[in-house]
Short mmCIF file of C-alpha atoms and ligand atoms in Angstrom, two decimals:
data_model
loop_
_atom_site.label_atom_id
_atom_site.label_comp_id
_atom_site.label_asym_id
_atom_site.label_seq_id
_atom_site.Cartn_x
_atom_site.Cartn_y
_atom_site.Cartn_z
CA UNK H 1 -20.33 -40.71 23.71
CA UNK H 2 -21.72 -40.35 27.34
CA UNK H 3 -25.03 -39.71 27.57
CA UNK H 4 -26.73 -36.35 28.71
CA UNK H 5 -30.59 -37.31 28.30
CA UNK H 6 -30.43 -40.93 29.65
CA UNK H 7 -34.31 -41.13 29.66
CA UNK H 8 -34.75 -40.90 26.14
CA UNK H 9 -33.59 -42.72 23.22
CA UNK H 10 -33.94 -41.85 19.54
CA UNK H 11 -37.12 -40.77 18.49
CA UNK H 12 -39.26 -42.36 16.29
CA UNK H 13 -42.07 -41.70 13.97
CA UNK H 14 -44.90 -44.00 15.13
CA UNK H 15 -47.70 -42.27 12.87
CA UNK H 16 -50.72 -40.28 13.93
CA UNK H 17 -52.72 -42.77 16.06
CA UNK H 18 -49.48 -43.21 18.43
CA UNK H 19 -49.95 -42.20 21.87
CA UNK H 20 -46.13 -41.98 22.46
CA UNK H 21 -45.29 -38.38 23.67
CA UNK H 22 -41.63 -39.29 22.67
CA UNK H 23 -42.42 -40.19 19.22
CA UNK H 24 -43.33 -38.75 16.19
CA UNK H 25 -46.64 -38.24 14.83
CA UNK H 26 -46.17 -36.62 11.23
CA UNK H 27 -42.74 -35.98 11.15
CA UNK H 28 -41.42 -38.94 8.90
CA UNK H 29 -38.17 -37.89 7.90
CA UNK H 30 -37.71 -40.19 5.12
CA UNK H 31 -40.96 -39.68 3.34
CA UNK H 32 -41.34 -38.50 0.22
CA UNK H 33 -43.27 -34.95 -0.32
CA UNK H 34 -43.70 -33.60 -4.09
CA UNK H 35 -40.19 -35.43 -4.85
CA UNK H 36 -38.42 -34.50 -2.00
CA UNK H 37 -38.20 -36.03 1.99
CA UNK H 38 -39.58 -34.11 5.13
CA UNK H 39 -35.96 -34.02 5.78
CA UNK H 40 -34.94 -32.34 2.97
CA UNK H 41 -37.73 -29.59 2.89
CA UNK H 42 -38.14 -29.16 6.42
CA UNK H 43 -33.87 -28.72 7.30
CA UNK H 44 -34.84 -28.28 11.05
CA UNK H 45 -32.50 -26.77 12.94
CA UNK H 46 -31.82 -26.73 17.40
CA UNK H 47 -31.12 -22.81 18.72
CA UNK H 48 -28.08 -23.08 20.80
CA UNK H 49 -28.82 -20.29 23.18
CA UNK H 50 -32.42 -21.30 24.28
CA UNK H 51 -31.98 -25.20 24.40
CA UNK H 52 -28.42 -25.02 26.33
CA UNK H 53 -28.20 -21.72 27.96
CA UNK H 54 -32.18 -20.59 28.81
CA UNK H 55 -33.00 -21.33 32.15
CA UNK H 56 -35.91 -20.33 32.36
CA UNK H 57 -35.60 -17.05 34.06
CA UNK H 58 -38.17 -14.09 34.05
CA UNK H 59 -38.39 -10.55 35.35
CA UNK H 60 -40.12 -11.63 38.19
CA UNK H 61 -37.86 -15.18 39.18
CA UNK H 62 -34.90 -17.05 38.44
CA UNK H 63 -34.67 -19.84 36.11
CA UNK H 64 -36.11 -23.23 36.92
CA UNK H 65 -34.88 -25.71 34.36
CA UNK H 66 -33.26 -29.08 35.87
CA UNK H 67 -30.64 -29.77 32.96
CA UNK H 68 -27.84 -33.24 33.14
CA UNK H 69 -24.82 -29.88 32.78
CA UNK H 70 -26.50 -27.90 36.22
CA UNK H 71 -23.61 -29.66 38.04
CA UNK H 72 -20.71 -28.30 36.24
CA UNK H 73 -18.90 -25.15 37.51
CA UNK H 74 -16.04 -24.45 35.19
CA UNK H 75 -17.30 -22.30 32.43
CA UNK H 76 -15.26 -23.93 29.48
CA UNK H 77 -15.98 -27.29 30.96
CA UNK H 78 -19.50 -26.56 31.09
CA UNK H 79 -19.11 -25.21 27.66
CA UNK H 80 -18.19 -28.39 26.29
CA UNK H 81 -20.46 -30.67 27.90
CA UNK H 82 -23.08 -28.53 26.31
CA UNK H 83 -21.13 -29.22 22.56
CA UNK H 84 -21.64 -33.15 23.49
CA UNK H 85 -25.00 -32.32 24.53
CA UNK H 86 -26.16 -30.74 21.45
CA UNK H 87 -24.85 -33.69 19.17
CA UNK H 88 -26.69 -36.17 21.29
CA UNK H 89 -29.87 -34.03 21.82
CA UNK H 90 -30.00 -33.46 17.66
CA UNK H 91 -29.22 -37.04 16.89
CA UNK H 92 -31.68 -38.41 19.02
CA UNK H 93 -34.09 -35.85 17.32
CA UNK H 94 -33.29 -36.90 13.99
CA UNK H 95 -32.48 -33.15 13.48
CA UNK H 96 -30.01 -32.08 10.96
CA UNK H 97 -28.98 -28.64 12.22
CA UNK H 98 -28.02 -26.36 14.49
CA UNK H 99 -27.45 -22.80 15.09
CA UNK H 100 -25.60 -20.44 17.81
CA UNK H 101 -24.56 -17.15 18.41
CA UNK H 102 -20.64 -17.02 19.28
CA UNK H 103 -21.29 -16.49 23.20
CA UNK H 104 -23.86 -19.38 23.15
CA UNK H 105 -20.87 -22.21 22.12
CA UNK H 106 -17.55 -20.29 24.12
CA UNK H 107 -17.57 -18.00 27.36
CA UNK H 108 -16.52 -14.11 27.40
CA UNK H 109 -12.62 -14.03 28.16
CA UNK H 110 -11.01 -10.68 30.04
CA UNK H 111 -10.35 -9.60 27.26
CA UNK H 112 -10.99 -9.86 23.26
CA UNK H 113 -7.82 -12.02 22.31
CA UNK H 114 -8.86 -14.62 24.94
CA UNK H 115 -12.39 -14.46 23.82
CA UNK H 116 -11.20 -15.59 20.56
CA UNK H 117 -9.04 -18.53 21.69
CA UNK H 118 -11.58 -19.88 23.99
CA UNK H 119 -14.00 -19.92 21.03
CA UNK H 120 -11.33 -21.49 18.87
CA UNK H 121 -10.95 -24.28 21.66
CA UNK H 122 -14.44 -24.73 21.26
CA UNK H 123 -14.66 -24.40 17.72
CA UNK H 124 -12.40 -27.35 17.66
CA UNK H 125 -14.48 -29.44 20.01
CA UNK H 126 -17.51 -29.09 17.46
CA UNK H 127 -15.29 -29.79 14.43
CA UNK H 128 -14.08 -33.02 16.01
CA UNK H 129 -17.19 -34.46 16.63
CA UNK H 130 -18.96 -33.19 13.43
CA UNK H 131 -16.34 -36.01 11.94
CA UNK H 132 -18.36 -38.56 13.34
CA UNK H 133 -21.92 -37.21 12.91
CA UNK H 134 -23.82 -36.26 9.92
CA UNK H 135 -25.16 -33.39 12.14
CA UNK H 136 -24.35 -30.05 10.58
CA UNK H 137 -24.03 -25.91 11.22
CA UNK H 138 -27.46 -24.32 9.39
CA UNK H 139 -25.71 -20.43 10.77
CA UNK H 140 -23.95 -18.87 12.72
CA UNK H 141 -24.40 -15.75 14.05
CA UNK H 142 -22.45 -12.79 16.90
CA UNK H 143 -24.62 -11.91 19.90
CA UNK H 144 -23.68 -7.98 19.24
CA UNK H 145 -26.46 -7.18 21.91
CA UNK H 146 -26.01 -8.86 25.48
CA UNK H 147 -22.66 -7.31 27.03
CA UNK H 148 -22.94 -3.73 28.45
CA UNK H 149 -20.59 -2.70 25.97
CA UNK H 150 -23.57 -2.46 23.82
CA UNK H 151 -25.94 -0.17 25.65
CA UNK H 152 -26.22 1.67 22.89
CA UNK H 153 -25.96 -0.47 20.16
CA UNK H 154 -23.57 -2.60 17.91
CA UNK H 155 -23.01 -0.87 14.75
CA UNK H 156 -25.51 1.92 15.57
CA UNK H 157 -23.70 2.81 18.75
CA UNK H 158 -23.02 6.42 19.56
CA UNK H 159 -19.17 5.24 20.06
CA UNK H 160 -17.14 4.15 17.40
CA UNK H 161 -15.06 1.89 19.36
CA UNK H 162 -18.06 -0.19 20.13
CA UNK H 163 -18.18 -0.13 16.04
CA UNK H 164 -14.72 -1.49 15.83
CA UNK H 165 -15.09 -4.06 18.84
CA UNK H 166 -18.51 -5.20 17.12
CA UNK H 167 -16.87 -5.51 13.79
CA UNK H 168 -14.28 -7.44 15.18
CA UNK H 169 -16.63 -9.58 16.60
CA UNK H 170 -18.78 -10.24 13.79
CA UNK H 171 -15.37 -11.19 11.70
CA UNK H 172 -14.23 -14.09 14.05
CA UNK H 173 -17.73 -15.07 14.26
CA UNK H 174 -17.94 -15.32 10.20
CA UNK H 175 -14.74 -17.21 10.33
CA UNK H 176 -15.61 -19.49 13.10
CA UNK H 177 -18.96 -19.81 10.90
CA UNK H 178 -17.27 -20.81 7.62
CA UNK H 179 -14.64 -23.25 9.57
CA UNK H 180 -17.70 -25.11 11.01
CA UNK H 181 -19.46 -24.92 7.22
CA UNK H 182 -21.88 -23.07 8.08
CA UNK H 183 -24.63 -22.54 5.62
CA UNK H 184 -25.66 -19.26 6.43
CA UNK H 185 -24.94 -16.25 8.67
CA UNK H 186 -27.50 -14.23 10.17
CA UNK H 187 -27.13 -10.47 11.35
CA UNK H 188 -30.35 -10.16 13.74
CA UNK H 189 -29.95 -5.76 15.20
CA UNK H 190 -30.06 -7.04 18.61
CA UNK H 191 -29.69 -3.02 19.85
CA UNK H 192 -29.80 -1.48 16.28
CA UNK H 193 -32.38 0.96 16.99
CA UNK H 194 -33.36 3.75 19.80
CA UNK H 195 -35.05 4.44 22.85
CA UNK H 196 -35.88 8.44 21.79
CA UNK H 197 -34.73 10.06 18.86
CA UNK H 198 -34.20 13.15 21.50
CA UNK H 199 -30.64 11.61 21.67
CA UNK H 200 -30.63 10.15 18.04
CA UNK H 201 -28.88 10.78 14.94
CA UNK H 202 -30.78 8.53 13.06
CA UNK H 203 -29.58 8.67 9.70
CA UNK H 204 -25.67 8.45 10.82
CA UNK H 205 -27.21 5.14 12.91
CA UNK H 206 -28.54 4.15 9.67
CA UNK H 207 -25.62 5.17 7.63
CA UNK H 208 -23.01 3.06 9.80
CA UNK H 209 -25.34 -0.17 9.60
CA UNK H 210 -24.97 -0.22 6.60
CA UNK H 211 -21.42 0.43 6.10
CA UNK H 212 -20.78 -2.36 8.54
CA UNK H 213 -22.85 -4.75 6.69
CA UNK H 214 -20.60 -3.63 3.46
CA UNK H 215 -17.63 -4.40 5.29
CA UNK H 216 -19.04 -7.71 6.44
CA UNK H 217 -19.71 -8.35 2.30
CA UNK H 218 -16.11 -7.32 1.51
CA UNK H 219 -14.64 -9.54 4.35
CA UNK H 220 -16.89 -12.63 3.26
CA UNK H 221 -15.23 -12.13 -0.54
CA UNK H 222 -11.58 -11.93 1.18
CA UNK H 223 -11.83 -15.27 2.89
CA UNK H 224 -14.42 -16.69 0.98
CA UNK H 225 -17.34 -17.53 3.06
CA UNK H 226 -19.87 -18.71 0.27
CA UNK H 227 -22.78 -19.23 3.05
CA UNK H 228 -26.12 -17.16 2.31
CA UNK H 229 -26.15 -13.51 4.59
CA UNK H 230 -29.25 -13.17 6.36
CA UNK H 231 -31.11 -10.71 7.99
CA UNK H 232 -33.60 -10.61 10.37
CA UNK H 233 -36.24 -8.52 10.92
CA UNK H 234 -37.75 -7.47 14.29
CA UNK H 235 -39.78 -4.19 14.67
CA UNK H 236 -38.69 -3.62 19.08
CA UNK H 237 -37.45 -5.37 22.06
CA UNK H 238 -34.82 -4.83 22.89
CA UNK H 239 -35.08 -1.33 21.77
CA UNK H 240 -38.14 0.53 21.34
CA UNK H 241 -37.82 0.67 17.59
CA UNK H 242 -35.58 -1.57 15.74
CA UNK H 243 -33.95 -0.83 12.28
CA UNK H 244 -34.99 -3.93 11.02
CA UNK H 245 -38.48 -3.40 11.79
CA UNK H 246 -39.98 -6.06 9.18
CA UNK H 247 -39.04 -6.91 6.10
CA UNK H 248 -40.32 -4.60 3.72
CA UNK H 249 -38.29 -1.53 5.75
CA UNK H 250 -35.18 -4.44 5.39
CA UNK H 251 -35.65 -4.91 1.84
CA UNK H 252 -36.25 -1.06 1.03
CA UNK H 253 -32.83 -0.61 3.32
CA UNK H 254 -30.86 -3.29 1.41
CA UNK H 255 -31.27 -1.76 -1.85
CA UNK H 256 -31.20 2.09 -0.46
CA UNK H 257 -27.45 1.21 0.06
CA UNK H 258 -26.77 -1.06 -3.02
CA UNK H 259 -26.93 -4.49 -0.62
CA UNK H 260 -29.44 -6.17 -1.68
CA UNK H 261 -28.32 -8.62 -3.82
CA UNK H 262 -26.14 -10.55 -0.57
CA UNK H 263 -28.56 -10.59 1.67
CA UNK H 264 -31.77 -12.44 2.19
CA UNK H 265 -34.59 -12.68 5.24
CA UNK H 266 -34.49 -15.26 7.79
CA UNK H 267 -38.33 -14.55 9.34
CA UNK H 268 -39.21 -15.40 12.51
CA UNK H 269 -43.19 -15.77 12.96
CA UNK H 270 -43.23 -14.01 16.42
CA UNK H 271 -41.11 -11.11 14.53
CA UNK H 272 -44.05 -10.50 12.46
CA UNK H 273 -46.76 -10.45 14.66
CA UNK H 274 -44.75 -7.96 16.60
CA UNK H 275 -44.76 -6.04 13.82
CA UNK H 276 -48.67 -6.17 13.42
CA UNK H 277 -47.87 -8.75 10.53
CA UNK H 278 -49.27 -12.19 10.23
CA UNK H 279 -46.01 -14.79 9.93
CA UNK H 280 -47.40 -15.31 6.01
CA UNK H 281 -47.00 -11.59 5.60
CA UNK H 282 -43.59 -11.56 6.16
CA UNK H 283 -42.93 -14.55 4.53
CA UNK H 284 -44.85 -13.77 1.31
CA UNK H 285 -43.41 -10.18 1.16
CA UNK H 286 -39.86 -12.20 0.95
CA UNK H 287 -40.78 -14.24 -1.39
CA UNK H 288 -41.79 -12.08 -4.10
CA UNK H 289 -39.10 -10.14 -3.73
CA UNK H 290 -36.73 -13.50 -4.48
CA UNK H 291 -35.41 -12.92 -0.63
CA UNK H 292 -36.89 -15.52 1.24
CA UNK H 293 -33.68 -17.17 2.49
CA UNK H 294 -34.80 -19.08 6.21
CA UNK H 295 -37.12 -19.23 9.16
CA UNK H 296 -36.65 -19.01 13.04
CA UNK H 297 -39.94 -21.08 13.76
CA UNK H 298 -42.03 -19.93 16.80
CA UNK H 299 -44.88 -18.39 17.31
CA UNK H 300 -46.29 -16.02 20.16
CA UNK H 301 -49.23 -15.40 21.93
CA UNK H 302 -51.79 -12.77 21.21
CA UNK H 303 -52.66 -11.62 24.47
CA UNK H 304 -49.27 -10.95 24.94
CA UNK H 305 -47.05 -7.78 23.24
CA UNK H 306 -43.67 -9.34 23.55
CA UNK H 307 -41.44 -11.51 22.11
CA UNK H 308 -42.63 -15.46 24.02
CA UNK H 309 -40.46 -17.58 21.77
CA UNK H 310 -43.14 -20.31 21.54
CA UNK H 311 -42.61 -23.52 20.41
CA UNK H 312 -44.98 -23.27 16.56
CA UNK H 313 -47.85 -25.42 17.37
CA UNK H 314 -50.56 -23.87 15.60
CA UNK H 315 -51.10 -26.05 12.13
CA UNK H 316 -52.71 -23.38 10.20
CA UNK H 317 -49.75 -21.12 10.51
CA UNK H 318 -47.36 -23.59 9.67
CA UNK H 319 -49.49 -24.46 7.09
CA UNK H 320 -49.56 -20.99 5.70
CA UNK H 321 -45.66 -20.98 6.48
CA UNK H 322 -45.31 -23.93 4.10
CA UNK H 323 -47.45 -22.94 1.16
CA UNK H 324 -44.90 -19.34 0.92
CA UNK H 325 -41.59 -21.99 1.01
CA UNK H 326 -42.95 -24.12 -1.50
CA UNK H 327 -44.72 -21.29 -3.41
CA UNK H 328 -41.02 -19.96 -3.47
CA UNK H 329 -39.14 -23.10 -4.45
CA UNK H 330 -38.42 -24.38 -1.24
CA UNK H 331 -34.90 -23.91 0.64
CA UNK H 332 -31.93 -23.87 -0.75
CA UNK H 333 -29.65 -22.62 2.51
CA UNK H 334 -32.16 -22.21 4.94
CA UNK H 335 -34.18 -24.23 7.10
CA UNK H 336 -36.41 -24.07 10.03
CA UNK H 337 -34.98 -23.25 13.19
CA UNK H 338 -36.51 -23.33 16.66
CA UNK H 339 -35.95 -19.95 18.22
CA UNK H 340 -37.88 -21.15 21.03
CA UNK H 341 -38.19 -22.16 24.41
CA UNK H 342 -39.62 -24.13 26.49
CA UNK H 343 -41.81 -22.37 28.96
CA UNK H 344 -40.92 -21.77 32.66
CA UNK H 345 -42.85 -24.36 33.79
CA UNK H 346 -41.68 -27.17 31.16
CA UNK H 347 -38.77 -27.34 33.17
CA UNK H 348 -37.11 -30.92 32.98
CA UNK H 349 -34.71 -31.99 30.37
CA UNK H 350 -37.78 -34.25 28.78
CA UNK H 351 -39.55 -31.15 27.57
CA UNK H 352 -36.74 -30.57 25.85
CA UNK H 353 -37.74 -33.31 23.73
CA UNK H 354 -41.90 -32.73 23.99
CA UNK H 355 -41.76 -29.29 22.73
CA UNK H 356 -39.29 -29.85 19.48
CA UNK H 357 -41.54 -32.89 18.94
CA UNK H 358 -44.22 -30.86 18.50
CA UNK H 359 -42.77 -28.27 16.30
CA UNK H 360 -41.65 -30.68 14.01
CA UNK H 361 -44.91 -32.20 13.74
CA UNK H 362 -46.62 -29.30 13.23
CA UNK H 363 -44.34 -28.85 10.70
CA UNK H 364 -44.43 -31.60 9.01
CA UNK H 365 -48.41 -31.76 9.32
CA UNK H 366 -48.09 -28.20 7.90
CA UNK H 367 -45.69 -29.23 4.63
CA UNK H 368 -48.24 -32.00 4.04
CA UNK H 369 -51.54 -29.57 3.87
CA UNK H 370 -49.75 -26.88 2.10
CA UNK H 371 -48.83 -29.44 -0.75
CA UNK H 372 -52.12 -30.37 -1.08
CA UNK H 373 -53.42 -27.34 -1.13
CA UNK H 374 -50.82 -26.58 -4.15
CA UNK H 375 -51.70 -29.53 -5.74
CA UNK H 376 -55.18 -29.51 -6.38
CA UNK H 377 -54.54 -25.87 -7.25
CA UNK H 378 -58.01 -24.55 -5.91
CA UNK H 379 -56.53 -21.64 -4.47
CA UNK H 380 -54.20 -20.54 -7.21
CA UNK H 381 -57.39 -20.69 -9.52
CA UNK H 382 -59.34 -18.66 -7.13
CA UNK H 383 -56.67 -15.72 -7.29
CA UNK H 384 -55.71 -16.31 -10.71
CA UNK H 385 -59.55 -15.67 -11.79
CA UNK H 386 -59.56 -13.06 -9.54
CA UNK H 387 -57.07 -11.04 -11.17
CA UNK H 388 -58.44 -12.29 -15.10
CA UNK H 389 -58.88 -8.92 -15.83
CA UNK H 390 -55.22 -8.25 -16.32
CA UNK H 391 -54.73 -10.65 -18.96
CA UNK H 392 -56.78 -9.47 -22.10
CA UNK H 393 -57.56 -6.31 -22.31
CA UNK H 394 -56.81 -3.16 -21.25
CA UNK H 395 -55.77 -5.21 -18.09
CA UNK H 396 -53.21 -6.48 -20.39
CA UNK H 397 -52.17 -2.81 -21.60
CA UNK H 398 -52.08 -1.84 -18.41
CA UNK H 399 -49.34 -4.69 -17.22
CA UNK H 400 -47.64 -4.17 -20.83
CA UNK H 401 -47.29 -0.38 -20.23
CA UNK H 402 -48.81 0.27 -23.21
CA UNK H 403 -51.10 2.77 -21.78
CA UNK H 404 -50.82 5.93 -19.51
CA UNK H 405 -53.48 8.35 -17.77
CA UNK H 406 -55.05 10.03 -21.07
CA UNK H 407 -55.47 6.38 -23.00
CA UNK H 408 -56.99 5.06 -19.46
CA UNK H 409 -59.57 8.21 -19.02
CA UNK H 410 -60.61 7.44 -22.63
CA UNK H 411 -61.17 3.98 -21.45
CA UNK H 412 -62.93 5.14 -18.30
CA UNK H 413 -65.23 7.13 -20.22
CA UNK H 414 -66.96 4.61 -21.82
CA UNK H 415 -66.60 1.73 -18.94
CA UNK H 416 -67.74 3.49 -16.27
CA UNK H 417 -70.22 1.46 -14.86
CA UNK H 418 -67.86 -0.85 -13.08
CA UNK H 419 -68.78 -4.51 -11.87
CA UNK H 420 -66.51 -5.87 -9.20
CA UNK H 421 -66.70 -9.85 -8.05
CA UNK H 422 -66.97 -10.82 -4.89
CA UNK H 423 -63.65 -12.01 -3.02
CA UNK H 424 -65.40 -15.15 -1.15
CA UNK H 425 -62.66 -14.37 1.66
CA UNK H 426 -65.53 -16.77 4.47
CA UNK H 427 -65.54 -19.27 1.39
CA UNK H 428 -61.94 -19.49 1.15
CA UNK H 429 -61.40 -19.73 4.93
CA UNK H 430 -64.15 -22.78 4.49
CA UNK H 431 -62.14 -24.28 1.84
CA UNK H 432 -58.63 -24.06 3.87
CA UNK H 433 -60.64 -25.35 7.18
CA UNK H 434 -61.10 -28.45 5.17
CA UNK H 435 -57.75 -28.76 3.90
CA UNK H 436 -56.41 -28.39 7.56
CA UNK H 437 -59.20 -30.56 9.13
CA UNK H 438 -58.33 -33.86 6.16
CA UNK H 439 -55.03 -33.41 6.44
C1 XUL K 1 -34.10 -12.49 19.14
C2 XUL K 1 -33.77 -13.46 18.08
C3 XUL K 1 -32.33 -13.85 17.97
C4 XUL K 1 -31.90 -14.09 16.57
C5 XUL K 1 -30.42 -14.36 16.44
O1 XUL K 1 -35.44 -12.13 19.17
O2 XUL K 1 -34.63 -13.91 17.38
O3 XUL K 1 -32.13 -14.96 18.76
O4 XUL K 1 -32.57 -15.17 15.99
O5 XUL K 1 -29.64 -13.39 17.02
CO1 CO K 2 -34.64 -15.36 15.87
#
């Protein structure tokens, strides 16, 4: 295979008191966790479209990045050094996933027929070298947002031939998906949402997302695509309000139109904290609903209100991450992908390497805490003796049902001098500090 990042062979994990930028400091793929390897709980996962195609652009400049591709004009040529790029770059990583949106892997033809057979040529490419490399699809997904075509949206476009073209789209892309075995496919609104409901008919918008998302179930059961659907939430940008806002409005929209059991959330962290959520939020409100399916890892910054696609360095939010996916069983389809980039001044192809380095530590720093933490069961004692009073009782009559309003004022009447605990929130923070801090 020729080599794209000559500067760098595989990386290694070297342990915490390495001072190798290029090597692992927690991530130890092989190591067992609670019965399981980092690898297998952590199922990291490279984003096509800001590894290979970001460039670093901004409003205010053009892209900087220096990449070992910049040289190559032809647009299926390039396309195909960056398929031999990815399987080197994830090897060397020791990652065991990828993900891409259909324009990310194949250029736009003139028109939609030749779109689809330059995707199959490099759908092919892919499947020919996944023979020889245990490096594998985590999902697939349609970029239904970045041509003008949808100005107005994908399937919550004013025109109903931008419907059909999108649901066109999303078919070849759940093919090409399922050819490549892709574990998952995602549906992320890219323009499913408005600008001002002054031009809006909201609930036909609403309506025809969801009948596309039926048809997308129906077509899955015709070819049978057995990878997980997921959705995922993100509350504006592009628009000024997306559908998908977070996932409670998801999960209350899944089952408003009967589609909630094929779908699950993939949450991203900087999603949330759009949203005015913490990344545990979202994650937690998934999991008790039995729909936390994956994660696009990242995080943003709080000074700033848009979506920065960081790389997730921040240990107690990965921590926090990691106690809701073990809390929930841990993944079954998903993983953790990096929907992030490198920032514009991390330019060479090296930081490449730096910044999924130091996800995946985090990460793995973060799975290590948040087992702990579940281990020695501390917390989970905390809230379970915080909520005692629902287990004997007229707690317990309350959770059996076996009381109503007129049983409960009788109740009231003679227990009205209530006594409420303290929740010890500074205590718990404490307690979590030193989880964090001993690793
Ligand atoms: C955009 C975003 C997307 C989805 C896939 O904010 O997160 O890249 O992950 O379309
Ligand atoms: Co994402």
């Amino acid at each position: 295979m020729s080599m794209y990042f000559k500067n760098v062979s595989k990386i290694r994990y070297e342990g915490k008191d390495s001072d190798n930028p290029l090597a692992f400091k927690y991530y130890n793929a092989e190591e067992v966790v609670g019965g399981k390897t980092m690898k297998e709980h952590l199922r990291f996962a490279v984003a096509y479209w800001h590894t290979y195609q970001a460039r670093g652009e901004d409003p205010f400049g053009k892209g900087t990045a220096q990449r070992p591709w910049d040289n190559i004009t032809d647009p299926m040529e390039l396309a195909k050094e960056k398929v031999r790029a990815n399987f080197e770059f994830c090897e060397k990583l020791g990652v065991p996933f990828f993900c891409f949106h259909d324009r990310d892997i194949a250029p736009e033809g003139d028109t939609l027929k030749e779109t689809n057979e330059k995707l199959d040529e490099i759908v092919s490419l892919i499947k020919e070298l996944m023979k020889t490399s245990d490096v594998k699809l985590l999902w697939g997904t349609a970029n239904a947002f970045g041509h003008p075509r949808y100005v107005h949206g994908a399937s919550t476009s004013c025109n109903a031939d931008v419907f059909a073209y999108a649901a066109a789209q999303v078919k070849k892309a759940m093919e090409i998906t399922m050819e490549l075995d892709g574990q998952n496919y995602v549906f992320w609104g890219g323009r499913e949402g408005y600008e001002t409901l002054l031009n809006t008919d909201m609930k036909l918008e609403l309506d025809n997302c969801a009948r596309f998302l039926h048809m997308a179930v129906e077509y899955a059961k015709e070819i049978g695509f057995k990878g997980q659907f997921l959705i995922e939430p993100k509350p504006k940008e592009p628009t000024k309000h997306q559908y998908d806002f977070d996932a409670a409005t998801v999960i209350g929209f899944l089952r408003a139109y009967g589609l909630d059991k094929y779908f699950k959330m993939n949450i991203e962290a900087n999603h949330a904290t759009l949203a005015g959520h913490t990344f545990q939020h979202e994650l937690n409100v998934s999991r008790i609903n039995g729909m936390l399916g994956s994660i696009d890892a990242n995080q943003g910054d709080l000074l700033l209100g848009w979506d920065t696609d960081q790389f997730p360095t921040n240990i107690y939010d990965t921590t926090l991450a990691m106690y809701e996916v073990l809390k929930g069983g841990g993944f079954t389809s998903g993983g953790l992908n990096f929907d992030a980039k490198v920032r514009r001044g991390s330019f060479e192809a090296e930081d490449l390497f730096y910044s999924h380095i130091a996800g995946m530590d985090a990460f793995a720093k973060g799975l290590k805490i948040a087992y702990k933490i579940i281990e020695d069961g501390k917390m989970d004692q905390f809230i379970a003796d915080r909520y005692a009073s629902y287990t004997t009782g007229i707690g317990l009559d309350i959770v059996n049902g076996k009381v109503g309003f007129k049983e409960l004022e009788k109740y009231a009447m003679t227990h009205d001098q209530i006594k409420n605990a303290s929740g010890r929130q500074e205590m718990l923070e404490a307690i979590l500090n030193q989880y964090v801090v001993s690793g």
